Each structure stands twice: as structure tokens, then as C-alpha cells.
Amino acid sequence: MKPFKKLSYIIPLFALLFSCSAKHTSVFDALPNHTELILETSDIQGLVKSVEGKTYLEPFVSADRDYARMKETLKTMDSLLKMNDKVRNALYSSQLALASVPMEQGSHGLMVAKCTERLTSSDLKNFFKWSGMGCEYRKNGKNAYFYLPDLDSMFVFVKGPFLGVCKDTDLIDEVCDQLERPSKIDAGEDFVRLRKTLGHNVKAHLYFKDVRGWSALDVIAEDDNVVMNGYTAPADSTSSLRPLKYQLPVKNSIVNILPFDTKLMFHLGMSDYASYWQSSHNPEKVAAFNKRYSTNVEKGLLNHLSEVSYDIICDDRHEVFVARMSDPSAVIKFMERLAANTGVTETRTVQGYELYHLGHRDIVPMVFGDDFKSMTRTCYAILDQYLVMASDMAPIEEMITCYRSGRTLDLNENFRTFQQKMLESSNITLFATGKGNQKKVSAKVGGLLAGFLDQHPQLLDDFRDVSIQFASSKDLVYTNVCLSHKPQTNTEQRIRWKVNLEAPMQGKPYIIRDPATSSKVVVAFDTQHRMYVVDAAGNILWQKQLEEAPLGDVFGVDANGSRQLIFNTAHTLQRFGMDGDSVDGFPMRLPFEASNGLAVIDYTNNKDYRVLLCGTDKLVYNFNLQGAEVDGWNHHRAEDLVTRPVQHVVAADKDYLVVSDVSGGVRLLDRQGRIRIPLPADLQKSQNADIYANVTNRGKGLFLTSDKQGKLLYIGADGSMNTTDFGDYSKKHFFLYEDFNGDQDPDFIYLDSRELHVFDRFRKELFSYQFDVDIVTKPVFFRITRNKRLLGIVAEKAREIYLIDRKGNMIINTGLVGETPFAVGSICDEQEINLVTGVGNALFNYTIY
């Protein structure tokens, strides 16, 4: 029989029977020692409401063919409860358990409660008569019970302080015999340990035992979600969870490469995957494989993996195996040697990635175990940090398409919402979504859980998303189960559009406003020196082939009554109208080779622009918008090559032009190119730090920046210098001086390799963060609204963009895919903030606010 079915409908029956409790007993005393599944609660009112479909029992009973009739019966009985406050209050303070007990004919359901007052047969008979139910009093040896034909042929029995309901008289004998035994189910060592880990302010606890061992979980139910979390005690050395004792949980990065419409993910994340593999592989098969192909699977492959995953993507026919490589070069070498020894039957190139079909059929299950036995043939590709294998090339091609376009699982809004209830780091994760969840999960679980799912064939199909996770925690294994009823939402909501370029994107995109049309365009370049201008809807308006790559930024300027684009290459100054036509006289050949990108300055906001450039001759040049050199300009010569644009800083109502060379030397010039403040020759500014007007402590200096050691460097109006220590940083650190926390005072932001630190004006650390990879691109600080500001950081190696708000919250991470610097602004709707970046040959526009 199906556990819990129909039993949960007669919960209110107990309200008329519970009044007091026997001392030193619990509901577990009445459960046979071989019970496999227990749902225990002291909140019976919550269970009554759950039958109405408001909490966690609905899925267990919703498929019952007599559900409607039983529901009406329950409503009638529940109404009777409201007539007796004493009985109702006693009910809500009682302890009850729903259990699944294995018998010779299969598992049987049992409901048992600890009564609060000893009941007699007369008490029960009077209750049934009063409620209008037909009943027959029967006796079998020393045990007596009531048979209720009007309530689905249930049996009700009482034994001391316990009252039970079931549909099998043998189970009544089991309970009565158990009460006479000295050993109790809750006295076992594992059971005792697990009960101590449970929460006290939850409605119910779930206990179950299978081949893995005992598990005890808190049940937290909401209208649309059920979350169960707690611990599992691995049964013995044969338990599949025992090897987790020697592992640390790992954050799942494979979601960053799986397609957005992945249907199932079975993920293994281990701190030492090779040692975990020792417990799951077939040594004879692996040894034969190594001998046949002259390989060493463990040393050549497994020692260089940290995560592996079996996944069903796109549709139920597409299966892939994905592994994250800690040393891609070693894995590539291993796979190339394996391909040479097994033979390659087919090769294919897809968006720059090489796909191979190997001659040996079942490499994945032979090496990684029976969890992957359905993958009978072997095709593979290396996608950056990941090894991807499948039975044919089609699913790998689909993965590449989604990966390169940013349409990955971590960007799926449904998954991102559901993921908030999952463990961030785990050793084993099983995730399923969409139709057919029951079949998908049943294929990957065993023991009692598989049997329980067989007994409830529609249970998981009632949910949209399902996940089961295990994470090592000393001698126990933390267990998390999530179920979601939430309706489907747009899975790709964050991506506004994607534009395919003819070659990989190079450098940074730019958002430029055209006042004539009140619209904005995006300007981008690829590695083949093509320039693209894209409208707000993602359409390429025009593109131009340049002779060489641009240097620095693209600026929008107003000239001759229209908006124009201006930028430079190493040898030319470029100007285009918004229609794509070059302005007369442009491109203009520079009389020198430029070493940096141009700076466009409008001192008085009257469109009398100045264009400043530096050459490889170390001279600073100043042009007007027409490309003529400005009269009266002094060609200041820097000490070393200048690769950063000239800065324009206003301090004490004066204009300063800041020229920073690659050696850290700084020159402060006036509008004519003359030295405005003489600086010491030994001034050594950090290469990745700008000069800022000081508004924090003006007595220390007119300007501030960061030196090569990371000390805050103040520069006075007379050229004097002072420093303040904010810690030790490498000479390549980034420094920003911005109001991070929104208190109207700028803060000090340091980013060095993988470490981010933010300090306020009093040197108090506001926020810190450790990235997984080195950050080599300057962070971008920008304001979304008056009170909302974000710090944006691109991790090129990880192909991720991080957005951090003023409170230090990581509002978006691994949700935006990018490997180039990015632009932020409103493209088509001033109420919407967009982030534009590039991934490979694609230009992406994301909505971030």
C-alpha cells in the first residue's frame, strides 16, 4: 500500500481522543524498529491545513481518486473540532507520526499518536457513534481494534497512551509487540545524533533510512516551495556517502556552461576528485583500458578534475558529461594521446572549438562509473576550462552555441530563483526541472527513496523544480531537498539582445547618445579591426573596416549641428557621423605614432573641444576638433612612454591636465601645457591609479592617488607629498576614489589580483571580497540612480561579471557572462539600466536594473 495515503485525512479524528500524555514516552516508542520513513510533527493544525493544499502534504494525497470525497469528510470532522476548545487545544499540542513500515506484502502506512489521556473502548465507540460513523469492534488475541468501513476500511486501535490508524491488522500486532520491546527506534546511536541536529521551530521533521543510512530533515513549507534540510549518518563503509567524509564541498561552476534549458543535472564536486573516484570505479576495467591504450587515467585525467556532471540538455535525448579541469593543459595532452591511440572517426570545428569522435565507444562509463552508463559512444571537445563529452556531436554543438551566446543555466531566471534555496557548495547535487521529473530523479537514486518514488508515481511531477544535495560535514553529511511549485517565468529575461560579430570582440563597447534622435547606439570593435554601430534594438546600423585597431575610448561630440564619433588609432584620428559617413578631412593621418587613447575636453561646456594625445616620442599633443594643433600649446615631454589617456581634473577652481607615464611618473599641466605644480622626480604612482581631487582631508593635499606599494599618496598645491597606510598591495593594484557607501564622502577602493577592499574616510574597512581568479581589468564605478551605485568588475578568465552594491552585497555574480571590459547605461528606456559586454564573437546587452 502507499504510505500516508488516506491516513492523513483522518487526522482530526485524533482531536477527539487526545487529552493527556504518559510520562517519559514519545511517539517513536510505538514505531517498529524496522520502520523506514517517518514524518513527525507536534503541529497537527499545520497538517490539517496541508490537506487543504496550503503546505507540504498535498503532493502525497492529491493523486488519490477518493480525494474529493475524503476532503469533504475531513471538512465535516474539522468543523466538529471547532465545537470543543478543550479537545482542539489538546490536539494542537500532541505529537503525531506518519510512517512507512515494510511488511511481507510490501510497505504499509501507519499513523500513530501519543495520547494525552488514557482512552477506553467505550470512549472510542461513543466518539464514532456521535460522529455518525459506522464501526465494528473486533478482537484478535490480546489486541483489539475498531474497523471503520465508512472511512476507507481503516482500523483504529489504542494501546496504553498510543492511538494508531492503519489498514492492516498485522501492523497493529507489530505496534503492540514493539511497545513491549526494550529497544526503541529512536535509541539508536545514529538516530540520537541526528535528532540533536534538528530545528525546534519547524512544523515537521522527516526521518528516512535507506542504503545510505538514516537521515533527519527539518521540513519548511511555503505556498510554492518545500525545503527539507538536515543531516544523514552514512550507514557503513558500503554507503555511497561514506567517501564524502574525506572531501570538502565545492561550488558548482558547471552551471556556467550548461545550456539555459538543461533538464537534469547530476553534479559531483570534490576537493580531491581522484580519491573519491577510487570508491566508485571498476579497477579491472580501468586497468584493462590503461593497458590497451597506453594511458594512466588517474594521473593523466582524474588528478586534474574537480567537478564532473551528467546532464540532460535541450530535450530528453541530449546527454552530456562535463568536467571542470584544474589543469587544462594536462587534460588536453591526455585526450590528444587517447585520441591518437583509439583513433578519430570524425572531427568538426564549431565556433572555434574542435570536436572529436573517438574510436572507443564507452569511455565515460568505463572511466567514471555506472552513473554514466547511458553514454555509449565518445565525442568530446575542450571548452575553455571544461571537458565536454557526449555520445554524438549534436549536444556538444548545442552547448557551444548556448555557451558562446551566454544562454547558460546560471542565467535562467527560474534556476536562479530556485538556486537561492539550494546549497551554494555541495559534493553531490541532483537537479531536475520541467516535465518528467519523476522519471529523471528515479533513474539517479536508489534504496528507499527510489521505492518511495515508485509508490508515488506523480509526486515529483507535481513540482516544477526538484533538487537533492549532499555536502560533507565531518562524520555526518548535510542533506538538502528543495521542491518548487512556482510557475514558469521567462528563462532569458536578463538578456535584452545579442549581436553576432564577424570576429571576436576586442576592447570595450561604448554607449553613445545621439541628441538629434534622442536615442543611443552601441559602438564595438572586433579583432579584425571592424567597427560596428548597433541601435537600441540590437540591429547593426553600419560597420566599417579600419586599417588598425583603435586605441582608447570612443567619444560622442557635437559638431556642425550633429552628433559625431571620434577616436584614434596608432596612426590616425577618426571622425564619423552617426550615419556612418566619415567627416570631411578624416581619417586624419597623425604626424606621430600615438601611444595612448585620446582625451576630449570641453573646458567651458561650449563645444570648443580639445583633443589631447601622446606620442611614442613622449610628447603631449593638443588638437582642436578639426585636427589642427592648438596655438600656444607647449609640447610637454613626459619622462617615459604614456599609455593612459590624459586626465582632466578640476581642483581649487583650476584646470589640471594629468600626464601619467608607465614608470609611475606624473606631470600636472595647465591648459597651455606648462607645468602647473612641480612634482618630485621620485614620485612613483601606481600604474593603475588615477589622480583625484582630494575632498576627504584637504589639509593633507590638493590631490590624492595610490603609490606603487598601495599607500594613499597626497599631493599638495606646492608639490609636497604625504602618505597614509591602507595595507600592502602589489604594484599592479587598482585604486578608485568613489563614494561607495552613499554617505556623500568618497571611499578608498583597492583591488589587487583576487582581493577587493573598500575603506571609508576613517580607514574603516567597509567591505572585502576574494575572487576565484585574478582581476586584470580596471573596475568600473557607476551610479544607477541617485541613491543606487554599483561597482562592476569583469573576471576575464572566468568569463564572469560581478556587480556589487553600496552595502557590499553581490547583487549579480555568475549571472552575467563577459570576457571584455563593459559599458553601463540606459540604451532605450531611461527606467532600465543596461550592461553591454562581449563574449567571443557576440556582443551582449543585459538588463541589470
mmCIF file of C-alpha atoms in Angstrom, residues 62-288:
data_model
loop_
_atom_site.group_PDB
_atom_site.id
_atom_site.type_symbol
_atom_site.label_atom_id
_atom_site.label_comp_id
_atom_site.label_asym_id
_atom_site.label_seq_id
_atom_site.Cartn_x
_atom_site.Cartn_y
_atom_site.Cartn_z
ATOM 1 C CA SER A 62 -3.532 14.920 -4.376
ATOM 2 C CA ALA A 63 -3.422 11.945 -6.770
ATOM 3 C CA ASP A 64 -5.898 9.900 -4.678
ATOM 4 C CA ARG A 65 -9.056 9.013 -6.592
ATOM 5 C CA ASP A 66 -11.180 9.452 -3.449
ATOM 6 C CA TYR A 67 -9.548 12.772 -2.636
ATOM 7 C CA ALA A 68 -12.644 14.930 -3.152
ATOM 8 C CA ARG A 69 -14.878 12.676 -1.065
ATOM 9 C CA MET A 70 -12.338 12.318 1.733
ATOM 10 C CA LYS A 71 -11.696 16.042 1.702
ATOM 11 C CA GLU A 72 -15.371 16.706 2.343
ATOM 12 C CA THR A 73 -15.328 14.165 5.195
ATOM 13 C CA LEU A 74 -12.338 15.925 6.665
ATOM 14 C CA LYS A 75 -14.056 19.305 6.463
ATOM 15 C CA THR A 76 -17.064 17.893 8.320
ATOM 16 C CA MET A 77 -14.880 16.439 11.078
ATOM 17 C CA ASP A 78 -12.810 19.580 11.283
ATOM 18 C CA SER A 79 -15.995 21.552 11.840
ATOM 19 C CA LEU A 80 -16.812 19.305 14.794
ATOM 20 C CA LEU A 81 -13.435 20.124 16.322
ATOM 21 C CA LYS A 82 -14.328 23.799 16.438
ATOM 22 C CA MET A 83 -17.178 22.987 18.830
ATOM 23 C CA ASN A 84 -14.795 21.760 21.513
ATOM 24 C CA ASP A 85 -11.996 24.142 22.502
ATOM 25 C CA LYS A 86 -10.526 21.733 25.040
ATOM 26 C CA VAL A 87 -10.195 18.906 22.552
ATOM 27 C CA ARG A 88 -8.941 21.170 19.799
ATOM 28 C CA ASN A 89 -6.269 22.721 22.039
ATOM 29 C CA ALA A 90 -5.184 19.265 23.182
ATOM 30 C CA LEU A 91 -4.918 18.172 19.567
ATOM 31 C CA TYR A 92 -2.645 21.037 18.599
ATOM 32 C CA SER A 93 -0.206 20.212 21.417
ATOM 33 C CA SER A 94 0.039 16.478 20.662
ATOM 34 C CA GLN A 95 2.763 14.550 18.847
ATOM 35 C CA LEU A 96 1.932 12.556 15.726
ATOM 36 C CA ALA A 97 3.859 10.422 13.248
ATOM 37 C CA LEU A 98 3.078 9.160 9.775
ATOM 38 C CA ALA A 99 5.269 6.162 8.996
ATOM 39 C CA SER A 100 6.038 3.649 6.281
ATOM 40 C CA VAL A 101 6.678 0.183 7.710
ATOM 41 C CA PRO A 102 7.952 -2.681 5.494
ATOM 42 C CA MET A 103 5.871 -5.871 5.839
ATOM 43 C CA GLU A 104 5.893 -9.158 3.951
ATOM 44 C CA GLN A 105 3.351 -7.841 1.445
ATOM 45 C CA GLY A 106 5.213 -4.541 0.976
ATOM 46 C CA SER A 107 5.393 -1.253 2.837
ATOM 47 C CA HIS A 108 2.327 -0.222 4.816
ATOM 48 C CA GLY A 109 1.279 3.181 6.090
ATOM 49 C CA LEU A 110 0.847 3.833 9.791
ATOM 50 C CA MET A 111 -0.435 6.845 11.672
ATOM 51 C CA VAL A 112 0.258 6.832 15.387
ATOM 52 C CA ALA A 113 -0.122 9.497 18.041
ATOM 53 C CA LYS A 114 0.821 9.808 21.674
ATOM 54 C CA CYS A 115 -2.468 10.298 23.503
ATOM 55 C CA THR A 116 -2.675 12.838 26.297
ATOM 56 C CA GLU A 117 -5.242 10.851 28.269
ATOM 57 C CA ARG A 118 -5.834 7.120 28.503
ATOM 58 C CA LEU A 119 -8.787 6.113 26.346
ATOM 59 C CA THR A 120 -11.156 3.166 26.670
ATOM 60 C CA SER A 121 -13.057 1.204 24.069
ATOM 61 C CA SER A 122 -16.196 2.929 25.298
ATOM 62 C CA ASP A 123 -14.616 6.332 24.614
ATOM 63 C CA LEU A 124 -13.873 5.353 21.030
ATOM 64 C CA LYS A 125 -17.279 3.748 20.483
ATOM 65 C CA ASN A 126 -19.075 6.847 21.790
ATOM 66 C CA PHE A 127 -16.998 9.102 19.538
ATOM 67 C CA PHE A 128 -17.764 7.072 16.408
ATOM 68 C CA LYS A 129 -21.441 6.966 17.290
ATOM 69 C CA TRP A 130 -21.502 10.717 17.959
ATOM 70 C CA SER A 131 -19.757 11.472 14.642
ATOM 71 C CA GLY A 132 -22.201 9.289 12.710
ATOM 72 C CA MET A 133 -19.546 6.783 11.571
ATOM 73 C CA GLY A 134 -20.274 3.104 11.349
ATOM 74 C CA CYS A 135 -17.772 0.917 13.230
ATOM 75 C CA GLU A 136 -17.233 -2.697 14.260
ATOM 76 C CA TYR A 137 -15.396 -3.629 17.415
ATOM 77 C CA ARG A 138 -13.087 -6.610 16.782
ATOM 78 C CA LYS A 139 -10.610 -8.538 18.860
ATOM 79 C CA ASN A 140 -7.601 -10.570 17.725
ATOM 80 C CA GLY A 141 -5.962 -12.333 20.640
ATOM 81 C CA LYS A 142 -4.906 -9.719 23.178
ATOM 82 C CA ASN A 143 -5.222 -6.843 20.723
ATOM 83 C CA ALA A 144 -8.495 -5.065 19.978
ATOM 84 C CA TYR A 145 -9.372 -2.527 17.327
ATOM 85 C CA PHE A 146 -12.226 -0.794 15.527
ATOM 86 C CA TYR A 147 -12.979 -1.431 11.872
ATOM 87 C CA LEU A 148 -14.351 1.644 10.051
ATOM 88 C CA PRO A 149 -15.968 0.664 6.731
ATOM 89 C CA ASP A 150 -17.221 4.233 6.179
ATOM 90 C CA LEU A 151 -13.705 5.646 6.392
ATOM 91 C CA ASP A 152 -11.977 3.651 3.679
ATOM 92 C CA SER A 153 -11.920 0.447 5.741
ATOM 93 C CA MET A 154 -9.422 1.787 8.263
ATOM 94 C CA PHE A 155 -8.506 0.109 11.543
ATOM 95 C CA VAL A 156 -8.256 2.221 14.697
ATOM 96 C CA PHE A 157 -6.602 0.838 17.817
ATOM 97 C CA VAL A 158 -5.444 2.049 21.201
ATOM 98 C CA LYS A 159 -2.631 0.699 23.328
ATOM 99 C CA GLY A 160 -1.781 2.495 26.540
ATOM 100 C CA PRO A 161 -1.052 6.180 25.733
ATOM 101 C CA PHE A 162 -0.876 5.481 21.995
ATOM 102 C CA LEU A 163 -3.582 5.506 19.400
ATOM 103 C CA GLY A 164 -2.988 4.269 15.881
ATOM 104 C CA VAL A 165 -4.618 4.043 12.462
ATOM 105 C CA CYS A 166 -3.662 1.680 9.637
ATOM 106 C CA LYS A 167 -5.170 -0.652 7.032
ATOM 107 C CA ASP A 168 -3.516 -3.905 8.074
ATOM 108 C CA THR A 169 -4.172 -5.905 11.238
ATOM 109 C CA ASP A 170 -0.668 -7.412 11.128
ATOM 110 C CA LEU A 171 0.690 -3.904 11.532
ATOM 111 C CA ILE A 172 -1.428 -3.481 14.675
ATOM 112 C CA ASP A 173 0.294 -6.566 16.107
ATOM 113 C CA GLU A 174 3.684 -5.114 15.105
ATOM 114 C CA VAL A 175 2.995 -1.878 17.011
ATOM 115 C CA CYS A 176 1.708 -3.683 20.084
ATOM 116 C CA ASP A 177 4.708 -6.021 20.114
ATOM 117 C CA GLN A 178 7.085 -3.070 19.684
ATOM 118 C CA LEU A 179 5.674 -1.401 22.791
ATOM 119 C CA GLU A 180 6.769 -4.454 24.772
ATOM 120 C CA ARG A 181 10.330 -4.414 23.403
ATOM 121 C CA PRO A 182 13.060 -2.585 25.359
ATOM 122 C CA SER A 183 14.833 -1.378 22.181
ATOM 123 C CA LYS A 184 13.308 1.678 20.517
ATOM 124 C CA ILE A 185 13.891 3.116 17.064
ATOM 125 C CA ASP A 186 14.969 6.478 18.460
ATOM 126 C CA ALA A 187 17.561 4.928 20.776
ATOM 127 C CA GLY A 188 19.996 4.009 18.019
ATOM 128 C CA GLU A 189 23.286 5.927 18.009
ATOM 129 C CA ASP A 190 22.784 7.476 14.572
ATOM 130 C CA PHE A 191 19.161 8.331 15.280
ATOM 131 C CA VAL A 192 20.082 10.094 18.528
ATOM 132 C CA ARG A 193 22.872 12.078 16.856
ATOM 133 C CA LEU A 194 20.605 13.180 14.048
ATOM 134 C CA ARG A 195 17.711 14.261 16.283
ATOM 135 C CA LYS A 196 20.061 16.657 18.086
ATOM 136 C CA THR A 197 20.721 18.475 14.805
ATOM 137 C CA LEU A 198 17.065 19.238 14.068
ATOM 138 C CA GLY A 199 15.455 22.640 14.438
ATOM 139 C CA HIS A 200 12.865 23.300 17.121
ATOM 140 C CA ASN A 201 10.747 25.923 15.364
ATOM 141 C CA VAL A 202 9.598 23.945 12.323
ATOM 142 C CA LYS A 203 6.272 22.247 11.688
ATOM 143 C CA ALA A 204 7.557 18.773 10.952
ATOM 144 C CA HIS A 205 10.598 16.533 10.732
ATOM 145 C CA LEU A 206 11.205 13.795 8.199
ATOM 146 C CA TYR A 207 13.271 10.704 9.028
ATOM 147 C CA PHE A 208 14.100 8.035 6.498
ATOM 148 C CA LYS A 209 16.522 5.136 6.231
ATOM 149 C CA ASP A 210 17.894 3.597 3.047
ATOM 150 C CA VAL A 211 21.155 2.035 1.897
ATOM 151 C CA ARG A 212 22.930 5.344 2.628
ATOM 152 C CA GLY A 213 21.891 5.398 6.298
ATOM 153 C CA TRP A 214 19.485 7.379 8.479
ATOM 154 C CA SER A 215 18.561 10.944 7.524
ATOM 155 C CA ALA A 216 16.747 13.507 9.658
ATOM 156 C CA LEU A 217 15.447 16.662 7.999
ATOM 157 C CA ASP A 218 13.560 19.774 9.027
ATOM 158 C CA VAL A 219 10.541 20.344 6.792
ATOM 159 C CA ILE A 220 9.993 24.013 5.939
ATOM 160 C CA ALA A 221 6.906 24.559 3.808
ATOM 161 C CA GLU A 222 5.717 27.625 1.936
ATOM 162 C CA ASP A 223 2.877 28.114 -0.522
ATOM 163 C CA ASP A 224 5.033 27.340 -3.544
ATOM 164 C CA ASN A 225 8.132 25.665 -2.091
ATOM 165 C CA VAL A 226 9.128 22.855 0.226
ATOM 166 C CA VAL A 227 12.654 22.841 1.657
ATOM 167 C CA MET A 228 13.923 19.945 3.744
ATOM 168 C CA ASN A 229 17.370 20.146 5.265
ATOM 169 C CA GLY A 230 19.286 18.303 7.928
ATOM 170 C CA TYR A 231 21.864 15.537 8.144
ATOM 171 C CA THR A 232 22.467 11.967 7.049
ATOM 172 C CA ALA A 233 24.592 9.481 9.011
ATOM 173 C CA PRO A 234 26.301 7.182 6.474
ATOM 174 C CA ALA A 235 25.306 3.629 7.334
ATOM 175 C CA ASP A 236 28.672 1.840 6.995
ATOM 176 C CA SER A 237 31.671 1.521 4.726
ATOM 177 C CA THR A 238 29.399 0.392 1.866
ATOM 178 C CA SER A 239 27.310 3.578 1.929
ATOM 179 C CA SER A 240 27.704 5.717 -1.165
ATOM 180 C CA LEU A 241 28.045 8.740 1.140
ATOM 181 C CA ARG A 242 30.927 7.358 3.209
ATOM 182 C CA PRO A 243 33.663 8.619 0.813
ATOM 183 C CA LEU A 244 32.406 12.197 1.310
ATOM 184 C CA LYS A 245 33.983 12.165 4.770
ATOM 185 C CA TYR A 246 37.325 12.986 3.159
ATOM 186 C CA GLN A 247 36.047 15.697 0.822
ATOM 187 C CA LEU A 248 35.213 19.381 1.083
ATOM 188 C CA PRO A 249 32.075 20.701 -0.646
ATOM 189 C CA VAL A 250 32.714 22.533 -3.926
ATOM 190 C CA LYS A 251 30.838 25.430 -5.524
ATOM 191 C CA ASN A 252 29.136 24.349 -8.724
ATOM 192 C CA SER A 253 30.734 26.185 -11.659
ATOM 193 C CA ILE A 254 29.403 23.826 -14.325
ATOM 194 C CA VAL A 255 26.081 25.718 -14.297
ATOM 195 C CA ASN A 256 28.057 28.483 -16.068
ATOM 196 C CA ILE A 257 28.478 26.322 -19.180
ATOM 197 C CA LEU A 258 25.309 24.201 -19.254
ATOM 198 C CA PRO A 259 22.539 25.414 -21.614
ATOM 199 C CA PHE A 260 19.812 27.540 -20.051
ATOM 200 C CA ASP A 261 17.179 24.836 -20.714
ATOM 201 C CA THR A 262 19.050 21.978 -19.001
ATOM 202 C CA LYS A 263 16.507 19.410 -17.815
ATOM 203 C CA LEU A 264 18.633 17.359 -15.406
ATOM 204 C CA MET A 265 21.981 17.874 -13.720
ATOM 205 C CA PHE A 266 23.758 15.217 -11.646
ATOM 206 C CA HIS A 267 26.796 17.044 -10.287
ATOM 207 C CA LEU A 268 29.761 15.759 -8.285
ATOM 208 C CA GLY A 269 32.030 18.403 -6.730
ATOM 209 C CA MET A 270 35.034 17.139 -4.762
ATOM 210 C CA SER A 271 38.079 18.827 -3.264
ATOM 211 C CA ASP A 272 40.014 15.701 -4.310
ATOM 212 C CA TYR A 273 38.067 14.064 -7.082
ATOM 213 C CA ALA A 274 40.677 11.383 -7.784
ATOM 214 C CA SER A 275 40.381 9.991 -4.240
ATOM 215 C CA TYR A 276 36.577 9.975 -4.458
ATOM 216 C CA TRP A 277 36.850 8.173 -7.794
ATOM 217 C CA GLN A 278 38.692 5.320 -6.060
ATOM 218 C CA SER A 279 35.434 4.368 -4.329
ATOM 219 C CA SER A 280 33.274 4.285 -7.456
ATOM 220 C CA HIS A 281 35.256 2.918 -10.395
ATOM 221 C CA ASN A 282 35.820 -0.637 -11.611
ATOM 222 C CA PRO A 283 39.587 -1.219 -11.166
ATOM 223 C CA GLU A 284 39.712 -4.211 -13.531
ATOM 224 C CA LYS A 285 38.050 -2.307 -16.386
ATOM 225 C CA VAL A 286 40.231 0.760 -15.859
ATOM 226 C CA ALA A 287 43.401 -1.335 -15.725
ATOM 227 C CA ALA A 288 42.444 -3.031 -18.977
#
